[in-house]
Amino acid sequence: MPDGRIGLSIGDVQGHNIEAAAFMGQVRVGLRALASVTSEPGELLALTNDLLLSLGTELFATCTFMRLDPITGVLESARAGHIPSVWATADGRSGITDDEGGPPLGIVAGQRYAVTEHRLTTGGVFVLVTDGVVEGPSMNVDEGLDQVVRLAGIAAVAGMDAGSLAAAVIKGAERVGHEDDAAVLVVGHDAPEGEA
């Protein structure tokens, strides 16, 4: 981002046809363009939501946008109908984020999205997934998220690199029997500067 922070996003669009793929492209372009105006996660999702509604499509998309300050270790997150993120730290803690979230993009005009702030005080990982990774005929979403929590916890304690953890999460997704798109974004982080 222009201010030195890092923007991270993952999303999923309704449908699997050419129209859905084009709509996801519009979401991606909209997020990037609007991020030059604001990088505040809740405001960015609200502006993107209003932009998508102005296009007059019947489709909607889920999205998580995070803004990380690598100097202070502050990670801010806003969710638009998307699956919660998973976190794990090198000291053995792990779980599912409990941020409030809001409705998917492209449904409700004038929507505001709550922002949750996380302070990264030790090394670890955040794992963002689409529902195709954690939900399917063989596993419900809670079981799927628990599977990702276990993998992230092991990876954080072992110091596994982000690429290896992402591969393990995608491999684990085979167990859910999904037919939906599957995407994973793993964010590995060290303790912020000045922290032990």
Short mmCIF file of C-alpha atoms in Angstrom, two decimals:
data_model
loop_
_atom_site.label_atom_id
_atom_site.label_comp_id
_atom_site.label_asym_id
_atom_site.label_seq_id
_atom_site.Cartn_x
_atom_site.Cartn_y
_atom_site.Cartn_z
CA MET A 1 0.00 0.00 0.00
CA PRO A 2 1.21 3.59 -0.48
CA ASP A 3 1.69 4.01 3.29
CA GLY A 4 3.95 0.94 3.58
CA ARG A 5 1.30 -1.36 5.00
CA ILE A 6 0.44 -4.62 3.24
CA GLY A 7 -3.04 -5.32 1.86
CA LEU A 8 -4.25 -8.93 1.72
CA SER A 9 -7.54 -10.24 0.37
CA ILE A 10 -9.36 -13.41 -0.52
CA GLY A 11 -12.80 -13.75 -2.02
CA ASP A 12 -15.32 -16.06 -3.61
CA VAL A 13 -18.06 -15.26 -6.07
CA GLN A 14 -21.48 -16.87 -6.43
CA GLY A 15 -21.56 -19.24 -9.40
CA HIS A 16 -19.03 -21.01 -11.62
CA ASN A 17 -19.70 -19.70 -15.13
CA ILE A 18 -18.10 -17.04 -17.34
CA GLU A 19 -20.32 -14.33 -15.85
CA ALA A 20 -19.14 -15.27 -12.36
CA ALA A 21 -15.49 -15.19 -13.43
CA ALA A 22 -15.98 -11.75 -15.01
CA PHE A 23 -17.70 -10.51 -11.86
CA MET A 24 -14.80 -11.73 -9.70
CA GLY A 25 -12.49 -9.77 -12.00
CA GLN A 26 -14.59 -6.67 -11.34
CA VAL A 27 -14.37 -7.27 -7.59
CA ARG A 28 -10.58 -7.61 -7.81
CA VAL A 29 -10.17 -4.48 -9.95
CA GLY A 30 -12.59 -2.53 -7.74
CA LEU A 31 -10.71 -3.47 -4.55
CA ARG A 32 -7.35 -2.50 -6.05
CA ALA A 33 -8.60 0.81 -7.45
CA LEU A 34 -10.41 1.80 -4.29
CA ALA A 35 -7.41 0.82 -2.14
CA SER A 36 -5.64 3.83 -3.66
CA VAL A 37 -8.34 5.99 -2.02
CA THR A 38 -8.47 4.19 1.34
CA SER A 39 -6.76 1.16 2.81
CA GLU A 40 -8.97 1.05 5.93
CA PRO A 41 -10.49 -2.43 5.62
CA GLY A 42 -14.09 -1.65 6.58
CA GLU A 43 -14.28 1.45 4.44
CA LEU A 44 -12.66 -0.35 1.51
CA LEU A 45 -15.24 -3.16 1.62
CA ALA A 46 -18.09 -0.63 1.93
CA LEU A 47 -16.88 1.31 -1.13
CA THR A 48 -16.39 -1.90 -3.10
CA ASN A 49 -19.88 -3.05 -2.13
CA ASP A 50 -21.43 0.20 -3.37
CA LEU A 51 -19.40 0.03 -6.60
CA LEU A 52 -20.58 -3.52 -7.29
CA LEU A 53 -24.21 -2.59 -6.61
CA SER A 54 -23.91 0.25 -9.12
CA LEU A 55 -23.04 -2.31 -11.81
CA GLY A 56 -26.55 -3.76 -11.55
CA THR A 57 -25.58 -7.44 -11.55
CA GLU A 58 -27.48 -10.16 -9.71
CA LEU A 59 -24.26 -11.75 -8.46
CA PHE A 60 -22.57 -11.31 -5.10
CA ALA A 61 -19.16 -12.10 -3.65
CA THR A 62 -17.72 -12.84 -0.23
CA CYS A 63 -14.44 -11.22 0.72
CA THR A 64 -11.97 -10.71 3.55
CA PHE A 65 -9.60 -7.75 3.40
CA MET A 66 -6.71 -7.39 5.83
CA ARG A 67 -4.23 -4.55 6.30
CA LEU A 68 -0.94 -5.42 8.01
CA ASP A 69 1.52 -2.90 9.42
CA PRO A 70 4.79 -4.88 9.42
CA ILE A 71 6.48 -2.38 11.75
CA THR A 72 3.90 -2.31 14.57
CA GLY A 73 2.48 -5.81 14.05
CA VAL A 74 -1.09 -4.50 13.84
CA LEU A 75 -3.33 -6.52 11.52
CA GLU A 76 -6.77 -5.08 10.79
CA SER A 77 -9.43 -7.28 9.20
CA ALA A 78 -12.91 -6.80 7.74
CA ARG A 79 -15.14 -9.58 6.41
CA ALA A 80 -17.99 -9.45 3.90
CA GLY A 81 -19.82 -12.76 4.28
CA HIS A 82 -16.59 -14.71 4.02
CA ILE A 83 -15.37 -17.74 6.00
CA PRO A 84 -13.51 -16.65 9.19
CA SER A 85 -9.72 -16.78 9.14
CA VAL A 86 -7.58 -19.18 11.14
CA TRP A 87 -4.60 -18.08 13.23
CA ALA A 88 -1.79 -19.85 15.03
CA THR A 89 1.28 -18.68 16.91
CA ALA A 90 4.73 -20.15 17.45
CA ASP A 91 4.03 -20.45 21.18
CA GLY A 92 1.30 -23.08 20.56
CA ARG A 93 -1.93 -21.04 20.52
CA SER A 94 -4.40 -21.32 17.62
CA GLY A 95 -8.01 -20.69 16.74
CA ILE A 96 -10.58 -19.12 14.45
CA THR A 97 -10.92 -15.34 14.30
CA ASP A 98 -14.04 -14.00 15.97
CA ASP A 99 -14.38 -10.82 13.94
CA GLU A 100 -17.94 -9.62 13.40
CA GLY A 101 -18.15 -9.44 9.62
CA GLY A 102 -21.05 -8.28 7.47
CA PRO A 103 -23.07 -9.41 4.46
CA PRO A 104 -21.49 -10.37 1.13
CA LEU A 105 -20.57 -7.66 -1.36
CA GLY A 106 -23.26 -6.73 -3.86
CA ILE A 107 -26.36 -7.37 -1.72
CA VAL A 108 -27.12 -4.47 0.69
CA ALA A 109 -26.56 -0.82 -0.29
CA GLY A 110 -24.84 1.48 2.19
CA GLN A 111 -23.49 -1.42 4.25
CA ARG A 112 -20.75 -0.81 6.81
CA TYR A 113 -18.20 -3.47 7.74
CA ALA A 114 -16.73 -3.76 11.23
CA VAL A 115 -12.95 -3.89 11.56
CA THR A 116 -11.21 -6.21 14.01
CA GLU A 117 -7.70 -5.38 15.14
CA HIS A 118 -5.19 -8.12 15.93
CA ARG A 119 -1.85 -7.36 17.60
CA LEU A 120 0.81 -9.76 16.39
CA THR A 121 3.19 -10.04 19.33
CA THR A 122 4.84 -13.33 18.41
CA GLY A 123 5.58 -15.20 15.20
CA GLY A 124 2.84 -17.24 13.57
CA VAL A 125 0.42 -17.54 10.68
CA PHE A 126 -2.97 -16.40 9.46
CA VAL A 127 -4.75 -18.70 7.02
CA LEU A 128 -7.52 -17.37 4.78
CA VAL A 129 -9.57 -19.90 2.80
CA THR A 130 -12.62 -20.12 0.58
CA ASP A 131 -15.50 -22.37 1.57
CA GLY A 132 -14.44 -25.01 -0.98
CA VAL A 133 -11.47 -25.73 1.30
CA VAL A 134 -13.48 -26.35 4.46
CA GLU A 135 -17.00 -27.42 3.45
CA GLY A 136 -18.33 -30.21 1.28
CA PRO A 137 -20.30 -33.44 1.26
CA SER A 138 -17.83 -35.20 3.57
CA MET A 139 -17.26 -32.42 6.12
CA ASN A 140 -19.22 -29.49 7.49
CA VAL A 141 -17.65 -26.03 7.74
CA ASP A 142 -16.88 -26.31 11.47
CA GLU A 143 -15.05 -29.61 10.98
CA GLY A 144 -13.20 -28.17 7.99
CA LEU A 145 -12.10 -25.08 9.92
CA ASP A 146 -10.98 -27.28 12.83
CA GLN A 147 -8.83 -29.24 10.37
CA VAL A 148 -7.19 -25.99 9.20
CA VAL A 149 -6.67 -24.88 12.84
CA ARG A 150 -4.82 -28.14 13.56
CA LEU A 151 -2.61 -27.78 10.47
CA ALA A 152 -1.87 -24.11 11.20
CA GLY A 153 -1.02 -24.90 14.83
CA ILE A 154 1.45 -27.59 13.84
CA ALA A 155 2.98 -25.36 11.16
CA ALA A 156 3.39 -22.34 13.45
CA VAL A 157 5.12 -24.32 16.20
CA ALA A 158 7.34 -26.15 13.69
CA GLY A 159 8.25 -22.94 11.83
CA MET A 160 6.91 -24.33 8.54
CA ASP A 161 7.08 -21.89 5.63
CA ALA A 162 3.86 -20.36 4.25
CA GLY A 163 4.03 -22.27 0.94
CA SER A 164 4.27 -25.65 2.65
CA LEU A 165 1.36 -24.83 4.95
CA ALA A 166 -0.76 -23.67 1.99
CA ALA A 167 -0.01 -26.97 0.19
CA ALA A 168 -0.98 -28.95 3.31
CA VAL A 169 -4.27 -27.03 3.65
CA ILE A 170 -5.15 -27.67 -0.02
CA LYS A 171 -4.23 -31.35 0.41
CA GLY A 172 -6.50 -31.50 3.47
CA ALA A 173 -9.29 -29.94 1.42
CA GLU A 174 -9.49 -33.16 -0.58
CA ARG A 175 -11.09 -34.76 2.50
CA VAL A 176 -14.14 -32.43 2.38
CA GLY A 177 -15.21 -33.80 -1.02
CA HIS A 178 -15.71 -30.28 -2.35
CA GLU A 179 -16.84 -29.42 -5.83
CA ASP A 180 -16.45 -25.70 -5.20
CA ASP A 181 -13.45 -23.50 -5.97
CA ALA A 182 -10.70 -23.83 -3.38
CA ALA A 183 -8.24 -21.05 -2.58
CA VAL A 184 -5.83 -20.56 0.33
CA LEU A 185 -3.81 -17.52 1.37
CA VAL A 186 -1.25 -18.07 4.14
CA VAL A 187 0.34 -15.07 5.82
CA GLY A 188 3.40 -15.92 7.87
CA HIS A 189 4.65 -13.27 10.29
CA ASP A 190 7.51 -12.77 12.68
CA ALA A 191 7.25 -10.84 15.92
CA PRO A 192 7.14 -7.11 15.08
CA GLU A 193 10.33 -5.07 15.40
CA GLY A 194 11.17 -4.38 19.02
CA GLU A 195 9.27 -7.45 20.33
CA ALA A 196 11.00 -10.47 21.79
#
